[in-house]
């Protein structure tokens, strides 16, 4: 196999810059990074870069006259064949440079413009669920579908910092500015990264720093016990507080621009403040206090629920858990504590409503967590471009006039989908999810389709003009296609327990995880109404609470998430629920077959190695989609006894 794939930064995209004369003004490590990029492009294509005022077609200017400046915005101006980027902060210059790269020739030749760009969200972060040591069940990367970790191998730092730097460069080019380098499920080897192994984290931080990326670390709440030898991790205990303060001081010594901690506490077996009768706010504030002197932030995850539930107990509803746990604590979190909330109330299903926690805690900084790694969306064996889903989430307005993108004051976070795979993401087309996340985090109201086109234009470089329509046809609708052949109408799960790949309708139905569909001979779905169900619908503000409360007003795509309805219930689409299930499952498979034909037709147009890899994966996607179709359709045919009105074969 050839070397590492350049993803959306093939040499070709630097040609417009590399053939021109550029002047770059300013100093500092990030300016040096941009200078290095320019010098490499010019060496390839014959242009020139200078740090002195000279004749030029591109001017990149850092106006650092006001002293060190962390701002990320820039001004871009073009006219008469020339382009200028001006920024007051070095990160702004870096982002302005990549803006010019993205525009290509148009950066110089388009109509005269003067635009100011700045990110809508300050923290744009990737969380890695990378284990330092191989976990017996979860492997090197938990829920990773792209090989091993970029950072760790068999209990040690890999030391391949070139690959980490190349990753940092890709991330910077789409606007990401923070990375958490280890799993939130913190096992023993990972725990020690905080103390005696902080040097390994510092190495990663050194590789990321030239790209404006700050490094964050997942820590265990029990660190004072497991690492410090204390008898307790009680957040109000003075010794515990002193331990965290001292540990954090040492972290800061090793990594002066350290971003902060990520914590999964009292969640799926991880330790937390409950053991001491303390609250999540007590826990978060303990770490916030330790980080505060250094400008660090604690990201405290809100993924807290009972995973030892009695499935026979119909009153407990996992969807309610985050809201029930956290809203009473609104206003109690320190200023540098961010509550990190998954975008939906359950767990990254192909379709979920937006978490009612978002918008319900005005006195708390929230970060919204998305999942780029395709745990429940085809595990990077299926094409599933998540842009449209994320865009819907980010544009959703929990209250009139305030979108999720705007409410995410503490940042936008995605669980990363990369590994040491030569294509970074296993499935080459999954690179688009990473890119799209970065661009949406910069501008949550951006058109997802425009981002896809941008990604295609960059990734397919010289071939893009010919390949664009085909690639777009394969990817643009792929999330809806995936939804069609998997769990219907928002009900979720129905996956194989444990690894979560492939269908198993009742896989979690009689388990303690709280993820049920309640299908019986009469109907299917979870009654989460206030009137007769778990009351979850009432966790929303008035407008959405009303919409979700009744079968009549609930949108089709979420119907089975909010209501238990008979198979003969007629949807807004005019179809019965059972016929919708049959039809969408047949359609989903047909759409995969069609996408595969589109891809096959690109043979000879796109790079052959990439083409072959995707073509091979389509074989598996089609097999799996059929398996989903047949199991779901048969399951509901057997439960309901209702035949397909179109007479197709369902066993
Ligand atoms: O989606 C679930 C995954 C777990 C993960 C957990 C979480 C890191 O199945 O593997 O653990 O969510 O978000 O904490």
PDB file of C-alpha atoms in Angstrom, residues 362-483:
ATOM      1  CA  UNK A 362     -29.227  29.036  30.797  1.00  0.00           C
ATOM      2  CA  UNK A 363     -26.800  29.446  33.685  1.00  0.00           C
ATOM      3  CA  UNK A 364     -24.377  26.777  32.447  1.00  0.00           C
ATOM      4  CA  UNK A 365     -21.941  26.692  29.544  1.00  0.00           C
ATOM      5  CA  UNK A 366     -22.855  23.719  27.367  1.00  0.00           C
ATOM      6  CA  UNK A 367     -20.819  21.957  24.734  1.00  0.00           C
ATOM      7  CA  UNK A 368     -22.641  19.733  22.274  1.00  0.00           C
ATOM      8  CA  UNK A 369     -21.089  16.374  21.440  1.00  0.00           C
ATOM      9  CA  UNK A 370     -21.524  14.700  18.036  1.00  0.00           C
ATOM     10  CA  UNK A 371     -20.133  11.361  16.921  1.00  0.00           C
ATOM     11  CA  UNK A 372     -17.979  11.282  13.795  1.00  0.00           C
ATOM     12  CA  UNK A 373     -16.915   7.718  14.492  1.00  0.00           C
ATOM     13  CA  UNK A 374     -19.779   5.714  12.983  1.00  0.00           C
ATOM     14  CA  UNK A 375     -20.615   3.482  15.921  1.00  0.00           C
ATOM     15  CA  UNK A 376     -24.312   3.240  15.080  1.00  0.00           C
ATOM     16  CA  UNK A 377     -24.138   4.477  11.507  1.00  0.00           C
ATOM     17  CA  UNK A 378     -22.320   1.733   9.640  1.00  0.00           C
ATOM     18  CA  UNK A 379     -18.950   1.595  11.376  1.00  0.00           C
ATOM     19  CA  UNK A 380     -17.067   3.072   8.439  1.00  0.00           C
ATOM     20  CA  UNK A 381     -17.983   0.103   6.286  1.00  0.00           C
ATOM     21  CA  UNK A 382     -21.118   1.884   5.083  1.00  0.00           C
ATOM     22  CA  UNK A 383     -21.175   5.252   3.367  1.00  0.00           C
ATOM     23  CA  UNK A 384     -22.986   7.529   5.785  1.00  0.00           C
ATOM     24  CA  UNK A 385     -22.221  11.215   5.424  1.00  0.00           C
ATOM     25  CA  UNK A 386     -23.527  12.798   8.605  1.00  0.00           C
ATOM     26  CA  UNK A 387     -23.546  16.429   7.453  1.00  0.00           C
ATOM     27  CA  UNK A 388     -27.329  16.682   7.020  1.00  0.00           C
ATOM     28  CA  UNK A 389     -28.017  15.150  10.440  1.00  0.00           C
ATOM     29  CA  UNK A 390     -25.584  17.457  12.208  1.00  0.00           C
ATOM     30  CA  UNK A 391     -26.903  20.425  10.326  1.00  0.00           C
ATOM     31  CA  UNK A 392     -30.467  19.604  11.396  1.00  0.00           C
ATOM     32  CA  UNK A 393     -29.305  19.298  14.993  1.00  0.00           C
ATOM     33  CA  UNK A 394     -27.327  22.536  14.972  1.00  0.00           C
ATOM     34  CA  UNK A 395     -30.146  24.510  13.350  1.00  0.00           C
ATOM     35  CA  UNK A 396     -32.827  23.142  15.648  1.00  0.00           C
ATOM     36  CA  UNK A 397     -34.241  25.869  17.872  1.00  0.00           C
ATOM     37  CA  UNK A 398     -35.101  24.616  21.368  1.00  0.00           C
ATOM     38  CA  UNK A 399     -36.605  28.047  21.807  1.00  0.00           C
ATOM     39  CA  UNK A 400     -37.683  30.417  19.095  1.00  0.00           C
ATOM     40  CA  UNK A 401     -34.649  32.348  17.905  1.00  0.00           C
ATOM     41  CA  UNK A 402     -31.905  30.345  19.661  1.00  0.00           C
ATOM     42  CA  UNK A 403     -30.423  27.430  17.733  1.00  0.00           C
ATOM     43  CA  UNK A 404     -28.390  24.567  19.142  1.00  0.00           C
ATOM     44  CA  UNK A 405     -25.348  26.018  17.354  1.00  0.00           C
ATOM     45  CA  UNK A 406     -25.834  29.251  19.278  1.00  0.00           C
ATOM     46  CA  UNK A 407     -26.583  27.557  22.579  1.00  0.00           C
ATOM     47  CA  UNK A 408     -23.341  25.545  22.384  1.00  0.00           C
ATOM     48  CA  UNK A 409     -21.430  28.349  24.104  1.00  0.00           C
ATOM     49  CA  UNK A 410     -18.958  25.870  25.563  1.00  0.00           C
ATOM     50  CA  UNK A 411     -18.036  24.435  22.177  1.00  0.00           C
ATOM     51  CA  UNK A 412     -18.784  21.786  19.600  1.00  0.00           C
ATOM     52  CA  UNK A 413     -17.144  18.437  20.067  1.00  0.00           C
ATOM     53  CA  UNK A 414     -17.060  15.308  17.912  1.00  0.00           C
ATOM     54  CA  UNK A 415     -15.807  11.863  18.747  1.00  0.00           C
ATOM     55  CA  UNK A 416     -13.068  11.380  16.185  1.00  0.00           C
ATOM     56  CA  UNK A 417     -13.261   8.776  13.413  1.00  0.00           C
ATOM     57  CA  UNK A 418      -9.553   8.487  12.580  1.00  0.00           C
ATOM     58  CA  UNK A 419      -6.916   5.866  13.238  1.00  0.00           C
ATOM     59  CA  UNK A 420      -3.653   4.673  11.773  1.00  0.00           C
ATOM     60  CA  UNK A 421      -5.409   3.414   8.646  1.00  0.00           C
ATOM     61  CA  UNK A 422      -3.711   4.739   5.464  1.00  0.00           C
ATOM     62  CA  UNK A 423      -6.971   6.503   4.583  1.00  0.00           C
ATOM     63  CA  UNK A 424      -7.220   7.880   8.143  1.00  0.00           C
ATOM     64  CA  UNK A 425     -10.869   6.859   8.493  1.00  0.00           C
ATOM     65  CA  UNK A 426     -11.084   3.274   7.223  1.00  0.00           C
ATOM     66  CA  UNK A 427     -13.733   4.111   4.652  1.00  0.00           C
ATOM     67  CA  UNK A 428     -12.176   6.793   2.441  1.00  0.00           C
ATOM     68  CA  UNK A 429     -15.480   8.638   2.138  1.00  0.00           C
ATOM     69  CA  UNK A 430     -15.743   8.887   5.933  1.00  0.00           C
ATOM     70  CA  UNK A 431     -13.071  11.583   5.725  1.00  0.00           C
ATOM     71  CA  UNK A 432     -15.942  13.843   4.733  1.00  0.00           C
ATOM     72  CA  UNK A 433     -17.466  13.489   8.196  1.00  0.00           C
ATOM     73  CA  UNK A 434     -14.337  14.802   9.842  1.00  0.00           C
ATOM     74  CA  UNK A 435     -14.077  17.701   7.418  1.00  0.00           C
ATOM     75  CA  UNK A 436     -17.772  18.514   7.699  1.00  0.00           C
ATOM     76  CA  UNK A 437     -17.612  18.564  11.470  1.00  0.00           C
ATOM     77  CA  UNK A 438     -14.778  21.107  11.421  1.00  0.00           C
ATOM     78  CA  UNK A 439     -16.552  23.363   8.962  1.00  0.00           C
ATOM     79  CA  UNK A 440     -19.905  23.150  10.778  1.00  0.00           C
ATOM     80  CA  UNK A 441     -18.224  23.858  14.094  1.00  0.00           C
ATOM     81  CA  UNK A 442     -16.836  27.033  12.558  1.00  0.00           C
ATOM     82  CA  UNK A 443     -20.242  27.987  11.145  1.00  0.00           C
ATOM     83  CA  UNK A 444     -23.092  25.845  12.474  1.00  0.00           C
ATOM     84  CA  UNK A 445     -25.577  27.477  10.131  1.00  0.00           C
ATOM     85  CA  UNK A 446     -23.541  26.676   7.001  1.00  0.00           C
ATOM     86  CA  UNK A 447     -25.231  24.652   4.267  1.00  0.00           C
ATOM     87  CA  UNK A 448     -24.086  21.060   4.666  1.00  0.00           C
ATOM     88  CA  UNK A 449     -24.376  20.469   0.919  1.00  0.00           C
ATOM     89  CA  UNK A 450     -21.966  23.325   0.247  1.00  0.00           C
ATOM     90  CA  UNK A 451     -19.474  21.763   2.650  1.00  0.00           C
ATOM     91  CA  UNK A 452     -19.778  18.423   0.852  1.00  0.00           C
ATOM     92  CA  UNK A 453     -19.049  20.121  -2.478  1.00  0.00           C
ATOM     93  CA  UNK A 454     -16.077  21.884  -0.928  1.00  0.00           C
ATOM     94  CA  UNK A 455     -14.756  18.581   0.405  1.00  0.00           C
ATOM     95  CA  UNK A 456     -15.197  16.875  -2.965  1.00  0.00           C
ATOM     96  CA  UNK A 457     -13.446  19.736  -4.750  1.00  0.00           C
ATOM     97  CA  UNK A 458     -10.443  19.513  -2.457  1.00  0.00           C
ATOM     98  CA  UNK A 459     -10.226  15.755  -2.015  1.00  0.00           C
ATOM     99  CA  UNK A 460     -10.565  14.796  -5.635  1.00  0.00           C
ATOM    100  CA  UNK A 461      -8.210  17.585  -6.693  1.00  0.00           C
ATOM    101  CA  UNK A 462      -7.609  17.503 -10.426  1.00  0.00           C
ATOM    102  CA  UNK A 463     -10.282  14.825 -10.944  1.00  0.00           C
ATOM    103  CA  UNK A 464     -12.934  16.791  -9.079  1.00  0.00           C
ATOM    104  CA  UNK A 465     -14.662  18.324 -12.080  1.00  0.00           C
ATOM    105  CA  UNK A 466     -15.333  14.936 -13.605  1.00  0.00           C
ATOM    106  CA  UNK A 467     -15.987  13.080 -10.367  1.00  0.00           C
ATOM    107  CA  UNK A 468     -18.103  15.619  -8.484  1.00  0.00           C
ATOM    108  CA  UNK A 469     -21.578  14.663  -9.667  1.00  0.00           C
ATOM    109  CA  UNK A 470     -20.988  10.948  -9.061  1.00  0.00           C
ATOM    110  CA  UNK A 471     -19.426  11.398  -5.638  1.00  0.00           C
ATOM    111  CA  UNK A 472     -22.204  13.739  -4.625  1.00  0.00           C
ATOM    112  CA  UNK A 473     -24.801  11.198  -5.761  1.00  0.00           C
ATOM    113  CA  UNK A 474     -23.116   8.532  -3.629  1.00  0.00           C
ATOM    114  CA  UNK A 475     -22.835  10.657  -0.510  1.00  0.00           C
ATOM    115  CA  UNK A 476     -25.439  13.406  -0.286  1.00  0.00           C
ATOM    116  CA  UNK A 477     -28.375  11.166   0.660  1.00  0.00           C
ATOM    117  CA  UNK A 478     -26.394   8.430   2.362  1.00  0.00           C
ATOM    118  CA  UNK A 479     -27.506   9.247   5.909  1.00  0.00           C
ATOM    119  CA  UNK A 480     -31.201   9.049   4.941  1.00  0.00           C
ATOM    120  CA  UNK A 481     -30.513   5.829   3.080  1.00  0.00           C
ATOM    121  CA  UNK A 482     -28.884   4.348   6.168  1.00  0.00           C
ATOM    122  CA  UNK A 483     -31.871   5.427   8.225  1.00  0.00           C
TER     123      UNK A 483
END
